Short mmCIF file of C-alpha atoms in Angstrom, two decimals:
data_model
loop_
_atom_site.label_atom_id
_atom_site.label_comp_id
_atom_site.label_asym_id
_atom_site.label_seq_id
_atom_site.Cartn_x
_atom_site.Cartn_y
_atom_site.Cartn_z
CA MET T 693 14.07 7.44 3.79
CA ALA T 694 13.47 10.62 5.73
CA SER T 695 13.03 11.30 9.43
CA PHE T 696 10.94 14.22 10.59
CA ARG T 697 11.93 15.51 14.20
CA ILE T 698 9.27 17.59 15.91
CA ASN T 699 10.96 19.14 18.93
CA SER T 700 10.00 21.87 21.43
CA PRO T 701 6.39 22.61 20.35
CA ILE T 702 5.33 19.31 21.85
CA LYS T 703 3.83 20.07 25.30
CA PRO T 704 4.71 17.08 27.66
CA TYR T 705 1.43 17.14 29.54
CA SER T 706 -0.96 18.06 26.66
CA CYS T 707 -2.96 14.79 27.08
CA SER T 708 -5.47 14.85 29.66
CA LYS T 709 -5.23 11.13 30.01
CA ARG T 710 -3.46 8.23 28.27
CA ILE T 711 -5.04 5.83 25.89
CA ASP T 712 -4.48 2.06 26.13
CA THR T 713 -3.16 0.80 22.84
CA SER T 714 -5.76 -1.38 22.41
CA ASN T 715 -25.20 -9.48 -0.15
CA ARG T 716 -22.50 -12.30 -0.35
CA VAL T 717 -21.08 -13.60 -3.63
CA LYS T 718 -20.97 -17.36 -3.40
CA HIS T 719 -18.44 -19.83 -5.27
CA GLU T 720 -18.24 -23.53 -5.03
CA SER T 721 -14.51 -23.63 -4.50
CA THR T 722 -12.83 -23.12 -1.08
CA LEU T 723 -9.28 -21.88 -1.13
CA PHE T 724 -7.81 -21.95 2.35
CA GLY T 725 -10.64 -23.65 4.08
CA LYS T 726 -9.25 -27.19 4.38
CA SER T 727 -6.06 -28.53 6.10
CA PHE T 728 -2.97 -29.36 3.99
CA PRO T 729 -0.43 -31.98 4.73
CA SER T 730 2.94 -31.11 6.25
CA ARG T 731 5.93 -30.77 4.03
CA ASN T 732 7.14 -34.23 4.98
CA ASP T 733 3.77 -35.68 3.94
CA LEU T 734 3.91 -34.24 0.46
CA PRO T 735 4.93 -36.40 -2.57
CA GLU T 736 8.69 -36.24 -3.48
CA ASN T 737 8.04 -34.05 -6.45
CA PRO T 738 4.60 -32.55 -6.04
CA GLN T 739 3.20 -30.77 -9.05
CA LEU T 740 1.06 -27.66 -9.15
CA THR T 741 -2.55 -28.66 -8.50
CA ILE T 742 -4.98 -26.51 -10.24
CA SER T 743 -8.62 -26.21 -9.19
CA LYS T 744 -11.36 -24.07 -10.75
CA VAL T 745 -9.03 -22.57 -13.39
CA ALA T 746 -10.96 -19.78 -15.06
CA THR T 747 -10.87 -18.66 -18.66
CA ARG T 748 -10.28 -15.01 -19.48
CA PRO T 749 -13.03 -12.97 -17.76
CA PRO T 750 -16.00 -12.17 -19.94
CA GLY T 751 -15.55 -8.87 -21.75
CA ILE T 752 -11.85 -8.85 -21.31
CA ALA T 753 -10.17 -9.41 -24.81
CA ALA T 754 -6.70 -10.62 -25.51
CA PRO T 755 -3.96 -8.08 -25.03
CA SER T 756 -3.30 -5.69 -28.05
CA LYS T 757 -0.12 -6.09 -30.17
CA GLN T 758 1.46 -3.21 -28.32
CA GLU T 759 0.71 -4.70 -24.94
CA SER T 760 2.05 -7.99 -26.19
CA GLU T 761 5.33 -6.28 -26.90
CA ASN T 762 5.21 -4.84 -23.42
CA ASN T 763 4.53 -8.31 -22.06
CA ARG T 764 8.04 -9.28 -23.24
CA LYS T 765 9.43 -6.41 -21.29
CA HIS T 766 8.32 -7.56 -17.88
CA VAL T 767 5.54 -9.61 -16.38
CA ALA T 768 5.30 -7.05 -13.57
CA TRP T 769 3.56 -4.50 -15.89
CA THR T 770 1.06 -6.91 -17.65
CA SER T 771 -2.46 -7.93 -16.80
CA VAL T 772 -3.05 -10.99 -14.71
CA LYS T 773 -3.52 -13.96 -17.07
CA GLN T 774 -6.93 -15.09 -15.62
CA GLU T 775 -9.52 -14.03 -13.18
CA ARG T 776 -8.86 -16.71 -10.65
CA TRP T 777 -6.43 -19.56 -9.82
CA GLN T 778 -5.69 -21.72 -6.82
CA GLY T 779 -3.39 -24.55 -6.09
CA GLU T 780 -0.66 -26.03 -3.96
CA LEU T 781 2.92 -24.90 -4.62
CA HIS T 782 6.07 -26.86 -4.54
CA VAL T 783 8.42 -25.35 -1.91
CA GLN T 784 12.28 -25.25 -2.42
CA GLY T 785 13.89 -24.84 1.03
CA GLU T 786 12.13 -24.91 4.34
CA ILE T 787 9.10 -22.97 5.54
CA PRO T 788 9.22 -22.51 9.29
CA LEU T 789 6.66 -24.72 10.79
CA TRP T 790 5.56 -21.82 13.14
CA LEU T 791 4.43 -19.83 10.15
CA ASN T 792 0.68 -20.67 10.12
CA GLY T 793 -1.61 -18.17 8.54
CA THR T 794 -2.34 -16.26 5.27
CA TYR T 795 -0.52 -13.52 3.75
CA LEU T 796 -2.88 -11.42 1.67
CA ARG T 797 -1.53 -8.88 -0.92
CA ASN T 798 -3.72 -6.49 -2.89
CA GLY T 799 -2.79 -4.35 -5.94
CA PRO T 800 -3.78 -3.45 -9.54
CA GLY T 801 -3.55 -6.50 -11.72
CA LEU T 802 -5.70 -5.80 -14.83
CA TRP T 803 -4.79 -2.84 -17.01
CA HIS T 804 -6.79 -3.31 -20.16
CA ILE T 805 -10.45 -3.53 -21.22
CA GLY T 806 -10.79 -5.10 -24.58
CA ASP T 807 -8.32 -3.29 -26.80
CA TYR T 808 -8.05 -0.35 -24.46
CA ASN T 809 -4.87 -0.08 -22.36
CA PHE T 810 -4.81 1.81 -19.02
CA ARG T 811 -2.14 4.42 -18.55
CA HIS T 812 -1.13 4.31 -15.02
CA LEU T 813 0.05 1.63 -12.44
CA PHE T 814 -2.68 2.90 -10.10
CA ASP T 815 -5.51 2.39 -12.56
CA GLY T 816 -5.61 -1.39 -12.73
CA TYR T 817 -8.41 -3.37 -11.45
CA ALA T 818 -7.66 -5.04 -8.12
CA THR T 819 -6.27 -8.57 -7.76
CA ILE T 820 -6.12 -10.04 -4.33
CA VAL T 821 -3.46 -12.75 -3.84
CA GLY T 822 -3.23 -15.20 -0.96
CA LEU T 823 -0.35 -17.42 0.37
CA HIS T 824 -1.58 -19.82 3.05
CA PHE T 825 1.10 -21.30 5.10
CA GLU T 826 0.40 -24.36 7.16
CA LYS T 827 2.67 -27.18 8.56
CA GLY T 828 5.43 -26.22 6.16
CA GLY T 829 3.33 -26.24 3.11
CA LEU T 830 2.22 -23.41 0.70
CA VAL T 831 -1.10 -22.79 -1.09
CA MET T 832 -1.64 -19.90 -3.32
CA GLY T 833 -4.69 -18.36 -4.94
CA HIS T 834 -5.75 -15.15 -6.53
CA ARG T 835 -8.99 -13.47 -7.37
CA GLN T 836 -10.23 -10.35 -9.08
CA ILE T 837 -12.01 -8.15 -6.42
CA GLU T 838 -15.63 -7.75 -7.90
CA SER T 839 -15.96 -4.05 -7.47
CA GLU T 840 -18.77 -2.22 -9.37
CA ALA T 841 -16.20 -0.55 -11.50
CA TYR T 842 -14.71 -4.00 -12.41
CA LYS T 843 -18.10 -5.59 -13.04
CA ALA T 844 -19.36 -2.70 -15.13
CA SER T 845 -16.24 -2.82 -17.37
CA LYS T 846 -16.85 -6.57 -18.05
CA LYS T 847 -20.35 -6.14 -18.82
CA ASN T 848 -20.14 -3.04 -21.05
CA LYS T 849 -16.52 -3.83 -22.36
CA ARG T 850 -15.42 -0.25 -21.59
CA LEU T 851 -14.32 2.00 -18.65
CA CYS T 852 -17.37 3.04 -16.57
CA TYR T 853 -15.97 4.86 -13.59
CA ARG T 854 -13.31 7.52 -13.07
CA GLU T 855 -9.90 5.78 -12.03
CA PHE T 856 -6.66 7.37 -10.93
CA SER T 857 -5.82 8.74 -14.39
CA GLU T 858 -8.68 7.48 -16.41
CA VAL T 859 -12.10 9.08 -17.29
CA PRO T 860 -14.89 7.34 -19.08
CA LYS T 861 -15.33 8.62 -22.67
CA THR T 862 -18.76 10.51 -23.13
CA ASP T 863 -20.65 10.62 -26.42
CA SER T 864 -21.84 14.13 -26.09
CA PHE T 865 -21.48 17.43 -24.12
CA LEU T 866 -24.58 16.77 -22.26
CA ALA T 867 -23.31 13.28 -21.29
CA TYR T 868 -20.06 15.05 -20.06
CA VAL T 869 -22.05 17.45 -17.89
CA GLY T 870 -24.08 14.55 -16.43
CA ASP T 871 -20.74 12.83 -15.67
CA LEU T 872 -19.57 15.93 -13.80
CA ALA T 873 -22.79 15.92 -11.73
CA LYS T 874 -21.96 12.31 -10.78
CA LEU T 875 -18.50 13.26 -9.83
CA PHE T 876 -19.68 15.83 -7.28
CA SER T 877 -21.98 13.21 -5.74
CA GLY T 878 -19.20 10.67 -5.82
CA ALA T 879 -21.23 8.27 -8.03
CA SER T 880 -18.70 8.30 -10.98
CA LEU T 881 -15.70 7.81 -8.72
CA THR T 882 -14.29 4.13 -8.82
CA ASP T 883 -14.80 1.77 -6.03
CA ASN T 884 -11.68 -0.19 -7.44
CA ALA T 885 -10.22 -1.24 -4.18
CA ASN T 886 -6.70 -1.87 -5.54
CA THR T 887 -4.38 -0.27 -2.97
CA GLY T 888 -4.32 -2.02 0.45
CA VAL T 889 -5.94 -4.85 2.54
CA VAL T 890 -6.34 -4.76 6.25
CA ARG T 891 -7.63 -7.11 8.97
CA LEU T 892 -9.90 -5.29 11.44
CA GLY T 893 -9.77 -6.08 15.08
CA ASP T 894 -13.02 -8.16 14.81
CA GLY T 895 -11.48 -10.29 12.05
CA ARG T 896 -13.18 -8.75 9.06
CA VAL T 897 -10.76 -8.23 6.07
CA VAL T 898 -11.29 -5.02 4.07
CA CYS T 899 -9.66 -4.00 0.78
CA LEU T 900 -9.13 -0.25 0.44
CA THR T 901 -8.31 2.60 -1.96
CA GLU T 902 -8.41 6.32 -1.62
CA THR T 903 -12.14 6.59 -2.37
CA ILE T 904 -14.29 5.94 0.63
CA LYS T 905 -16.77 3.93 -1.55
CA GLY T 906 -13.80 1.73 -2.53
CA SER T 907 -13.89 -0.24 0.82
CA ILE T 908 -14.74 -3.76 0.05
CA VAL T 909 -15.03 -6.78 2.29
CA ILE T 910 -13.43 -10.15 1.21
CA ASP T 911 -13.33 -13.59 2.67
CA PRO T 912 -9.71 -14.33 3.72
CA LYS T 913 -10.21 -18.06 3.21
CA THR T 914 -11.77 -18.03 -0.24
CA LEU T 915 -10.71 -14.63 -1.33
CA ASP T 916 -14.29 -14.12 -2.55
CA THR T 917 -15.80 -10.54 -2.60
CA LEU T 918 -18.37 -10.36 0.15
CA GLY T 919 -19.63 -6.76 -0.52
CA LYS T 920 -19.22 -3.10 0.38
CA PHE T 921 -17.85 -2.00 3.70
CA GLU T 922 -20.59 0.65 4.46
CA TYR T 923 -19.74 3.26 7.03
CA THR T 924 -22.77 3.97 9.11
CA ASP T 925 -21.85 7.55 10.20
CA ASN T 926 -22.75 10.82 8.65
CA LEU T 927 -19.27 12.22 8.09
CA GLY T 928 -19.56 11.99 4.38
CA GLY T 929 -16.53 12.82 2.24
CA LEU T 930 -15.46 11.26 -1.01
CA ILE T 931 -11.77 10.29 -0.27
CA HIS T 932 -9.63 9.16 2.90
CA SER T 933 -6.19 7.89 3.53
CA ALA T 934 -5.61 4.72 1.59
CA HIS T 935 -3.48 3.46 4.62
CA PRO T 936 -5.41 3.58 7.94
CA ILE T 937 -3.83 2.63 11.17
CA VAL T 938 -5.19 -0.62 12.19
CA THR T 939 -4.68 -2.58 15.39
CA ASP T 940 -6.75 -5.12 17.46
CA THR T 941 -8.29 -2.14 19.40
CA GLU T 942 -8.91 0.51 16.87
CA PHE T 943 -8.94 1.89 13.28
CA LEU T 944 -7.67 5.38 12.69
CA SER T 945 -7.85 7.28 9.41
CA LEU T 946 -7.79 10.72 7.91
CA ILE T 947 -10.51 12.30 5.69
CA PRO T 948 -9.46 15.46 3.74
CA ASP T 949 -11.77 18.37 3.68
CA LEU T 950 -11.76 19.77 0.18
CA ILE T 951 -14.21 22.58 1.00
CA ASN T 952 -12.70 24.01 4.16
CA PRO T 953 -9.14 22.78 3.61
CA GLY T 954 -8.18 20.52 6.38
CA TYR T 955 -8.36 16.92 7.74
CA LEU T 956 -10.68 14.99 10.00
CA VAL T 957 -8.97 12.55 12.30
CA VAL T 958 -11.47 9.65 12.85
CA ARG T 959 -11.41 6.56 14.93
CA MET T 960 -13.51 3.34 14.65
CA GLU T 961 -13.99 0.72 17.31
CA PRO T 962 -13.75 -3.13 16.43
CA GLY T 963 -17.00 -4.57 15.15
CA SER T 964 -18.30 -1.07 14.33
CA ASN T 965 -18.76 0.68 11.00
CA GLU T 966 -19.18 4.00 12.63
CA ARG T 967 -16.20 6.59 12.33
CA LYS T 968 -16.07 9.07 15.30
CA VAL T 969 -14.30 12.40 14.97
CA MET T 970 -11.22 12.70 17.26
CA GLY T 971 -10.36 16.12 16.04
CA ARG T 972 -9.71 18.36 13.08
CA VAL T 973 -6.47 19.82 11.57
CA SER T 974 -6.90 22.99 9.43
CA CYS T 975 -4.42 23.40 6.68
CA ARG T 976 -1.79 26.14 7.21
CA GLY T 977 -1.18 26.74 3.53
CA GLY T 978 -2.28 26.12 0.13
CA PRO T 979 -5.79 26.30 -1.70
CA SER T 980 -6.60 22.70 -0.58
CA PRO T 981 -5.44 19.93 1.62
CA GLY T 982 -2.27 18.06 0.60
CA TRP T 983 -2.41 14.50 -0.47
CA VAL T 984 -2.57 12.03 2.46
CA HIS T 985 -1.86 8.54 1.14
CA SER T 986 -0.61 7.49 4.59
CA PHE T 987 0.25 8.97 8.06
CA PRO T 988 1.97 7.82 11.17
CA VAL T 989 1.03 7.53 14.90
CA THR T 990 2.87 7.26 18.07
CA GLU T 991 1.61 5.87 21.52
CA HIS T 992 -0.11 9.10 22.33
CA TYR T 993 -0.30 11.20 19.12
CA VAL T 994 -1.51 11.13 15.57
CA VAL T 995 0.83 12.86 13.10
CA VAL T 996 -1.02 14.54 10.15
CA PRO T 997 1.18 15.48 7.22
CA GLU T 998 0.51 18.46 5.04
CA MET T 999 2.32 18.23 1.72
CA PRO T 1000 2.49 20.92 -1.11
CA LEU T 1001 1.18 18.15 -3.57
CA ARG T 1002 -2.34 19.19 -3.06
CA TYR T 1003 -5.71 17.94 -4.33
CA CYS T 1004 -6.88 20.08 -7.26
CA ALA T 1005 -10.67 20.22 -8.16
CA GLN T 1006 -9.92 21.73 -11.57
CA ASN T 1007 -7.65 18.76 -12.48
CA LEU T 1008 -10.37 16.31 -11.15
CA LEU T 1009 -12.89 17.77 -13.54
CA LYS T 1010 -10.78 17.55 -16.65
CA ALA T 1011 -11.52 14.57 -19.16
CA GLU T 1012 -7.74 14.01 -19.86
CA PRO T 1013 -5.07 13.67 -17.24
CA THR T 1014 -2.64 16.50 -16.32
CA PRO T 1015 1.04 15.90 -15.59
CA LEU T 1016 0.16 15.62 -11.94
CA PHE T 1017 -3.19 13.89 -12.57
CA LYS T 1018 -5.52 14.87 -9.69
CA PHE T 1019 -3.13 17.17 -7.88
CA GLU T 1020 -1.09 20.34 -8.21
CA TRP T 1021 2.32 21.33 -6.91
CA HIS T 1022 2.24 24.38 -4.69
CA PRO T 1023 5.69 24.72 -3.10
CA GLN T 1024 4.96 28.25 -2.08
CA SER T 1025 2.27 27.01 0.27
CA LYS T 1026 5.03 25.17 2.14
CA ALA T 1027 4.90 21.91 4.07
CA PHE T 1028 3.81 21.06 7.57
CA MET T 1029 3.57 18.27 10.20
CA HIS T 1030 0.72 18.50 12.73
CA VAL T 1031 0.59 16.51 15.96
CA MET T 1032 -2.72 15.66 17.51
CA CYS T 1033 -3.20 14.26 21.06
CA LYS T 1034 -5.19 10.98 20.82
CA ALA T 1035 -6.96 11.59 24.15
CA SER T 1036 -8.08 15.14 23.76
CA GLY T 1037 -8.11 15.69 19.99
CA LYS T 1038 -6.08 18.91 20.38
CA ILE T 1039 -3.40 19.99 18.20
CA VAL T 1040 -0.20 20.12 20.31
CA ALA T 1041 2.36 20.94 17.64
CA SER T 1042 2.26 22.33 14.10
CA VAL T 1043 5.58 22.73 12.56
CA GLU T 1044 6.93 23.87 9.05
CA VAL T 1045 9.27 21.48 7.41
CA PRO T 1046 11.18 21.51 4.04
CA VAL T 1047 8.80 20.49 1.06
CA TYR T 1048 8.52 16.97 0.64
CA ILE T 1049 6.70 14.21 -1.32
CA THR T 1050 6.02 10.82 0.25
CA PHE T 1051 3.67 7.91 -0.35
CA HIS T 1052 4.41 6.06 2.72
CA PHE T 1053 5.29 6.72 6.35
CA ILE T 1054 7.19 3.85 7.86
CA ASN T 1055 6.70 4.54 11.62
CA ALA T 1056 6.79 7.26 14.30
CA TYR T 1057 7.71 7.36 17.96
CA GLU T 1058 8.15 9.66 21.04
CA GLU T 1059 11.50 10.73 22.43
CA LYS T 1060 11.49 11.32 26.14
CA ASP T 1061 13.88 12.92 28.64
CA GLU T 1062 15.07 11.35 31.75
CA GLU T 1063 11.80 12.11 33.60
CA GLY T 1064 9.72 10.41 30.94
CA ARG T 1065 8.36 13.71 29.40
CA VAL T 1066 7.93 13.74 25.64
CA ILE T 1067 10.35 16.14 24.10
CA ALA T 1068 10.23 15.22 20.43
CA ILE T 1069 8.53 12.99 17.92
CA ILE T 1070 10.47 11.23 15.18
CA ALA T 1071 8.44 10.36 12.06
CA ASP T 1072 10.09 8.27 9.41
CA CYS T 1073 8.97 8.26 5.67
CA CYS T 1074 10.20 7.32 2.28
CA GLU T 1075 10.70 10.79 0.74
CA HIS T 1076 11.16 11.40 -2.89
CA ASN T 1077 13.23 14.54 -2.71
CA ALA T 1078 10.08 16.80 -3.64
CA ASP T 1079 10.28 15.40 -6.96
CA THR T 1080 6.76 15.43 -8.58
CA THR T 1081 7.91 13.49 -11.56
CA ILE T 1082 7.68 10.30 -9.54
CA LEU T 1083 3.97 10.23 -10.47
CA GLN T 1084 4.65 10.34 -14.18
CA LYS T 1085 7.30 7.82 -13.81
CA LEU T 1086 4.74 5.31 -12.68
CA THR T 1087 2.86 5.31 -15.93
CA LEU T 1088 2.75 1.94 -17.61
CA GLN T 1089 4.49 3.36 -20.73
CA ASN T 1090 7.41 4.51 -18.60
CA LEU T 1091 7.50 1.32 -16.66
CA CYS T 1092 7.61 -0.90 -19.66
CA ALA T 1093 10.08 1.30 -21.68
CA PHE T 1094 13.17 0.93 -19.44
CA SER T 1095 16.18 0.90 -21.71
CA GLY T 1096 19.03 1.02 -19.04
CA GLN T 1097 18.78 4.70 -18.31
CA ASP T 1098 18.60 5.25 -14.59
CA VAL T 1099 15.44 7.30 -13.96
CA LEU T 1100 14.45 6.21 -10.40
CA PRO T 1101 14.24 9.40 -8.30
CA ASP T 1102 16.46 9.29 -5.26
CA ALA T 1103 14.67 8.74 -1.89
CA MET T 1104 16.31 9.41 1.53
CA ILE T 1105 15.48 9.70 5.35
CA PRO T 1106 14.99 13.36 6.39
CA MET T 1107 13.46 15.51 9.23
CA ASP T 1108 15.17 16.99 12.15
CA GLY T 1109 14.48 20.44 13.40
CA SER T 1110 13.03 23.23 15.45
CA PRO T 1111 9.63 24.68 14.76
CA TYR T 1112 10.85 24.79 11.14
CA GLY T 1113 12.43 21.46 10.88
CA SER T 1114 15.34 20.23 8.59
CA LEU T 1115 15.89 17.09 6.63
CA GLU T 1116 18.79 14.71 6.94
CA ALA T 1117 19.61 11.20 5.98
CA ALA T 1118 19.26 8.59 8.59
CA LEU T 1119 21.78 6.49 6.80
CA ASP T 1120 23.93 6.71 3.63
CA PRO T 1121 21.43 6.49 0.77
CA ASN T 1122 23.89 4.39 -1.08
CA GLU T 1123 23.13 1.67 1.44
CA HIS T 1124 19.69 1.20 -0.13
CA GLY T 1125 20.64 2.35 -3.64
CA LYS T 1126 19.31 5.98 -3.28
CA GLY T 1127 15.74 4.63 -3.78
CA MET T 1128 13.41 3.14 -1.18
CA ASP T 1129 9.73 2.74 -0.66
CA MET T 1130 7.08 0.09 0.29
CA CYS T 1131 8.19 -0.47 3.97
CA SER T 1132 7.02 -2.74 6.65
CA ILE T 1133 8.16 -3.13 10.27
CA ASN T 1134 7.47 -5.68 13.06
CA PRO T 1135 3.95 -4.64 13.94
CA SER T 1136 4.61 -4.89 17.66
CA PHE T 1137 6.81 -1.75 17.37
CA LEU T 1138 4.03 0.41 15.68
CA GLY T 1139 4.27 3.87 17.22
CA LYS T 1140 7.30 2.88 19.26
CA LYS T 1141 11.04 3.22 19.01
CA TYR T 1142 12.21 0.60 16.65
CA ARG T 1143 15.46 -0.48 14.88
CA TYR T 1144 14.62 -2.32 11.64
CA ALA T 1145 12.59 -1.54 8.46
CA TYR T 1146 12.04 -3.79 5.49
CA ALA T 1147 11.62 -2.13 2.01
CA CYS T 1148 12.10 -2.15 -1.60
CA GLY T 1149 15.35 -0.53 -2.55
CA ALA T 1150 17.38 -0.09 -5.77
CA GLN T 1151 20.33 -1.66 -7.55
CA ARG T 1152 21.19 0.90 -10.32
CA PRO T 1153 20.59 1.29 -13.14
CA CYS T 1154 16.83 0.90 -12.77
CA ASN T 1155 13.65 2.73 -13.20
CA PHE T 1156 11.76 1.00 -10.28
CA PRO T 1157 12.79 -0.46 -6.96
CA ASN T 1158 14.35 -3.85 -7.66
CA THR T 1159 15.70 -5.17 -4.36
CA ILE T 1160 14.49 -6.18 -0.98
CA THR T 1161 16.26 -4.10 1.72
CA LYS T 1162 16.63 -4.49 5.49
CA ILE T 1163 17.38 -1.12 7.06
CA ASP T 1164 19.23 -0.97 10.39
CA LEU T 1165 18.50 2.35 11.86
CA VAL T 1166 20.96 2.02 14.77
CA ASP T 1167 24.00 0.72 12.89
CA LYS T 1168 22.89 2.88 9.88
CA LYS T 1169 23.52 -0.11 7.54
CA ALA T 1170 21.44 -2.04 5.06
CA LYS T 1171 21.32 -5.60 3.69
CA ASN T 1172 19.95 -6.18 0.17
CA TRP T 1173 18.44 -9.19 -1.65
CA PHE T 1174 18.80 -8.84 -5.42
CA GLN T 1175 18.19 -11.04 -8.34
CA GLU T 1176 18.77 -9.75 -11.97
CA GLY T 1177 15.60 -9.03 -13.88
CA SER T 1178 13.36 -9.52 -10.77
CA ILE T 1179 10.90 -6.96 -9.25
CA PRO T 1180 9.91 -7.67 -5.77
CA SER T 1181 6.54 -6.55 -4.14
CA GLU T 1182 6.48 -4.94 -0.70
CA PRO T 1183 8.45 -7.13 1.75
CA PHE T 1184 6.11 -8.00 4.68
CA PHE T 1185 7.43 -8.94 8.12
CA VAL T 1186 5.86 -11.69 10.19
CA ALA T 1187 7.17 -12.14 13.76
CA ARG T 1188 7.73 -15.54 15.24
CA PRO T 1189 5.40 -16.18 18.04
CA GLY T 1190 7.15 -15.62 21.40
CA ALA T 1191 10.05 -13.83 19.76
CA THR T 1192 11.93 -11.37 21.94
CA GLU T 1193 14.21 -9.74 19.22
CA GLU T 1194 12.62 -7.21 16.86
CA ASP T 1195 13.97 -9.01 13.69
CA ASP T 1196 13.08 -12.57 14.68
CA GLY T 1197 10.68 -13.60 12.04
CA VAL T 1198 10.39 -13.98 8.21
CA VAL T 1199 10.00 -11.54 5.39
CA ILE T 1200 7.49 -12.45 2.68
CA SER T 1201 7.58 -11.02 -0.76
CA MET T 1202 6.07 -11.86 -4.24
CA ILE T 1203 8.63 -11.65 -7.11
CA SER T 1204 7.84 -10.86 -10.84
CA GLU T 1205 10.52 -11.94 -13.18
CA LYS T 1206 11.45 -10.60 -16.63
CA ASN T 1207 11.10 -14.00 -18.31
CA GLY T 1208 7.39 -14.16 -17.27
CA ASP T 1209 7.73 -16.25 -14.33
CA GLY T 1210 7.17 -15.41 -10.60
CA TYR T 1211 7.45 -16.89 -7.17
CA ALA T 1212 6.76 -16.42 -3.43
CA LEU T 1213 10.06 -15.62 -1.53
CA LEU T 1214 10.82 -16.08 2.13
CA LEU T 1215 13.88 -14.45 3.85
CA ASP T 1216 15.08 -14.86 7.41
CA GLY T 1217 14.29 -11.66 9.19
CA THR T 1218 17.52 -11.66 11.08
CA THR T 1219 20.09 -12.96 8.70
CA PHE T 1220 18.32 -11.78 5.55
CA GLU T 1221 19.22 -15.07 3.90
CA GLU T 1222 16.72 -16.79 1.58
CA ILE T 1223 15.04 -19.75 3.32
CA ALA T 1224 12.32 -20.73 0.81
CA ARG T 1225 10.74 -19.98 -2.44
CA ALA T 1226 7.71 -21.37 -4.37
CA LYS T 1227 7.17 -21.04 -8.04
CA PHE T 1228 3.84 -19.70 -9.28
CA PRO T 1229 2.05 -21.39 -12.26
CA TYR T 1230 2.67 -18.05 -14.11
CA GLY T 1231 4.13 -14.63 -13.17
CA LEU T 1232 1.79 -12.32 -11.40
CA PRO T 1233 1.72 -8.44 -11.91
CA TYR T 1234 3.41 -6.12 -9.46
CA GLY T 1235 1.30 -5.78 -6.31
CA LEU T 1236 0.99 -3.07 -3.68
CA HIS T 1237 0.31 -3.68 0.07
CA GLY T 1238 -0.60 -6.67 2.30
CA CYS T 1239 -1.59 -7.97 5.63
CA TRP T 1240 -1.28 -11.03 7.80
CA VAL T 1241 -4.21 -13.10 8.85
CA PRO T 1242 -3.15 -15.63 11.53
CA LYS T 1243 -4.50 -19.04 11.68
CA THR T 1244 -7.35 -19.36 14.10
#
């Protein structure tokens, strides 16, 4: 975990004013649309209830012999067993009665088409999983998101769109040229929305990936795919940040400009599909913009990262993946952090920092002097020591082949400095096992000074984060949940209604086990003790990011 500190370049009165931080697919089944009895009303030994159990999706054959061998390695890296499932789970422990709503988690869940196995964690077709909590009970369901890429693969029994590391095979040179033409128009890029899921201020739930066309609306009650989220503006672009900033009052995102290297910062109002430009950041180095998987905001500013891991048009055009896939490493182009005023759209600071690689920013906040003037911005991220091998280590071959050798790159917490910045650990990296990612915080502290972050950490040796970690940025300590052979997904914090303490709530995660099983896990946000778990009918693949949909 790294902290970037942006000091003197910030002008206290840069902002002119302050901003208040404010074709449907039908199925017979309903998932979370009915009331479920309280825990006390359930039978003493309730069994899993399965409704609408699907067979293997059409066009998806049984795993190959090699994949079957990998299945015995860990269920986290295997394809989901069926296209859909739903049922009530038996809970061990006590789910707080105040926890009423649905936790949605998105992620790649299907990594093969017929006998062809995908190469990378990020290639898998999206699986949305829902955990519905009500009156102490828990109902789980999952569905495949019906993107055009997924439906085409089922119909044709082959890859039809360009995924993160996969390119459809062409029969001739002319066909390859035609594919390139589709690439420039964006037609051949995937819409496989397998990265995140967000609830917009108007209640719509959208699954996202880094391609703009991969924005898909789902029904949070049934998990059914409702259709594309179509942007009604004329901003164009093929890619955007996979992690927008979403609140009840706005939607903020970054659109990289691959032609005139830079980034558009855009805002969208609740109920609207129109993005409006807040401002533009021009790159200070490199032949193209750096990868922007995520970015942070404060109360008055948007922080735009510029990494030396930069988009590469040449690599995008190649039929076979390069070591860095769609990117190139340009350390000579340096790394920067840009700060844009939300009100004016003007750049108020642009500082050089040590080269870094991060997937995820955790949070950012403003530091003020005694007179209330902003004197610095702190931006925290999960930084991987500028180690580009992190992308290769996320291939399925590497994830499935762990032999006890410790190959997880260290991650720490840096960024303190002047106009040139420096990196320093916010706490001893041994507290979280020198490896940390997939963070969440209490959403009430978005853009504000905060104390706690919940993440996936590491208990060595490992080749992938294998603990759930609570980081205390004041005491500079961490608490870790660990179970041998288990791989937890992103821990997601849900605050108790009416809570006054930052960590008063629960942490939800989905656990994949080495023996093929899996379960939902709830930890107390304060004590970090386990309070409940509920076993799934079968283990689920590793997932990525989630959101909370409160009961209405």
